[in-house]
Amino acid sequence: MTNGRAHYLVGISKQSNAQLAPPTFLPPHNKHKPAKSIHQIVNKKQTNFLATVAKTILRTLYDHARSNLHSSS
């Protein structure tokens, strides 16, 4: 009895990939998609901010190094 039930469940899971997946799994997926894109936007903004900070620091160090070279010579 258990063996037949397991076989039946496997049959359902194989079927669900083809037939049951669109109605069952698409609405939650669409609900989660906006949240994911918001996270991607936030991550992009954080990355841009960090890149700006890094550029500013490097530019400052570079300017200091140039001014030190010019003043020493």
PDB file of C-alpha atoms in Angstrom:
ATOM      1  CA  MET A   1       0.000   0.000   0.000  1.00  0.00           C
ATOM      2  CA  THR A   2       2.785   2.442   0.934  1.00  0.00           C
ATOM      3  CA  ASN A   3       4.755   1.540  -2.194  1.00  0.00           C
ATOM      4  CA  GLY A   4       1.792   2.289  -4.442  1.00  0.00           C
ATOM      5  CA  ARG A   5       1.205   5.580  -2.621  1.00  0.00           C
ATOM      6  CA  ALA A   6       4.831   6.638  -3.096  1.00  0.00           C
ATOM      7  CA  HIS A   7       4.572   5.760  -6.778  1.00  0.00           C
ATOM      8  CA  TYR A   8       1.393   7.829  -6.987  1.00  0.00           C
ATOM      9  CA  LEU A   9       3.119  10.818  -5.349  1.00  0.00           C
ATOM     10  CA  VAL A  10       6.047  10.542  -7.767  1.00  0.00           C
ATOM     11  CA  GLY A  11       3.536  10.513 -10.614  1.00  0.00           C
ATOM     12  CA  ILE A  12       1.929  13.686  -9.253  1.00  0.00           C
ATOM     13  CA  SER A  13       5.280  15.446  -8.889  1.00  0.00           C
ATOM     14  CA  LYS A  14       6.258  14.515 -12.452  1.00  0.00           C
ATOM     15  CA  GLN A  15       2.868  15.737 -13.681  1.00  0.00           C
ATOM     16  CA  SER A  16       3.100  18.973 -11.701  1.00  0.00           C
ATOM     17  CA  ASN A  17       6.165  20.054 -13.661  1.00  0.00           C
ATOM     18  CA  ALA A  18       4.207  19.948 -16.907  1.00  0.00           C
ATOM     19  CA  GLN A  19       0.555  20.650 -16.046  1.00  0.00           C
ATOM     20  CA  LEU A  20       0.084  21.986 -12.510  1.00  0.00           C
ATOM     21  CA  ALA A  21       3.073  24.350 -12.383  1.00  0.00           C
ATOM     22  CA  PRO A  22       1.670  27.368 -14.301  1.00  0.00           C
ATOM     23  CA  PRO A  23      -1.560  27.884 -12.298  1.00  0.00           C
ATOM     24  CA  THR A  24      -0.088  26.825  -8.931  1.00  0.00           C
ATOM     25  CA  PHE A  25       3.357  28.430  -8.941  1.00  0.00           C
ATOM     26  CA  LEU A  26       3.123  31.463 -11.229  1.00  0.00           C
ATOM     27  CA  PRO A  27       1.005  33.818  -9.067  1.00  0.00           C
ATOM     28  CA  PRO A  28       3.304  33.587  -5.991  1.00  0.00           C
ATOM     29  CA  HIS A  29       6.317  33.932  -8.312  1.00  0.00           C
ATOM     30  CA  ASN A  30       4.862  37.148  -9.737  1.00  0.00           C
ATOM     31  CA  LYS A  31       4.146  38.417  -6.229  1.00  0.00           C
ATOM     32  CA  HIS A  32       7.766  37.845  -5.238  1.00  0.00           C
ATOM     33  CA  LYS A  33       9.225  39.346  -8.395  1.00  0.00           C
ATOM     34  CA  PRO A  34       8.655  43.035  -7.464  1.00  0.00           C
ATOM     35  CA  ALA A  35      10.313  42.480  -4.077  1.00  0.00           C
ATOM     36  CA  LYS A  36      13.307  40.903  -5.811  1.00  0.00           C
ATOM     37  CA  SER A  37      13.614  43.797  -8.239  1.00  0.00           C
ATOM     38  CA  ILE A  38      13.430  46.259  -5.324  1.00  0.00           C
ATOM     39  CA  HIS A  39      16.301  44.396  -3.670  1.00  0.00           C
ATOM     40  CA  GLN A  40      18.240  44.540  -6.932  1.00  0.00           C
ATOM     41  CA  ILE A  41      17.664  48.304  -7.115  1.00  0.00           C
ATOM     42  CA  VAL A  42      18.818  48.745  -3.506  1.00  0.00           C
ATOM     43  CA  ASN A  43      21.907  46.609  -4.132  1.00  0.00           C
ATOM     44  CA  LYS A  44      22.679  48.627  -7.266  1.00  0.00           C
ATOM     45  CA  LYS A  45      22.342  51.904  -5.356  1.00  0.00           C
ATOM     46  CA  GLN A  46      24.606  50.583  -2.582  1.00  0.00           C
ATOM     47  CA  THR A  47      27.154  49.451  -5.158  1.00  0.00           C
ATOM     48  CA  ASN A  48      27.053  52.840  -6.888  1.00  0.00           C
ATOM     49  CA  PHE A  49      27.456  54.579  -3.533  1.00  0.00           C
ATOM     50  CA  LEU A  50      30.433  52.413  -2.580  1.00  0.00           C
ATOM     51  CA  ALA A  51      31.995  52.986  -5.989  1.00  0.00           C
ATOM     52  CA  THR A  52      31.578  56.751  -5.545  1.00  0.00           C
ATOM     53  CA  VAL A  53      33.160  56.603  -2.077  1.00  0.00           C
ATOM     54  CA  ALA A  54      36.066  54.518  -3.394  1.00  0.00           C
ATOM     55  CA  LYS A  55      36.628  56.922  -6.308  1.00  0.00           C
ATOM     56  CA  THR A  56      36.580  59.894  -3.934  1.00  0.00           C
ATOM     57  CA  ILE A  57      39.102  58.283  -1.592  1.00  0.00           C
ATOM     58  CA  LEU A  58      41.394  57.279  -4.454  1.00  0.00           C
ATOM     59  CA  ARG A  59      41.151  60.731  -6.033  1.00  0.00           C
ATOM     60  CA  THR A  60      42.016  62.371  -2.694  1.00  0.00           C
ATOM     61  CA  LEU A  61      44.999  60.050  -2.168  1.00  0.00           C
ATOM     62  CA  TYR A  62      46.144  60.657  -5.735  1.00  0.00           C
ATOM     63  CA  ASP A  63      45.892  64.441  -5.337  1.00  0.00           C
ATOM     64  CA  HIS A  64      47.830  64.288  -2.064  1.00  0.00           C
ATOM     65  CA  ALA A  65      50.514  62.138  -3.663  1.00  0.00           C
ATOM     66  CA  ARG A  66      50.826  64.551  -6.628  1.00  0.00           C
ATOM     67  CA  SER A  67      51.001  67.619  -4.409  1.00  0.00           C
ATOM     68  CA  ASN A  68      53.639  65.947  -2.224  1.00  0.00           C
ATOM     69  CA  LEU A  69      55.735  65.060  -5.271  1.00  0.00           C
ATOM     70  CA  HIS A  70      55.511  68.623  -6.609  1.00  0.00           C
ATOM     71  CA  SER A  71      56.307  70.234  -3.266  1.00  0.00           C
ATOM     72  CA  SER A  72      59.336  68.002  -2.597  1.00  0.00           C
ATOM     73  CA  SER A  73      60.965  68.700  -5.978  1.00  0.00           C
TER      74      SER A  73
END
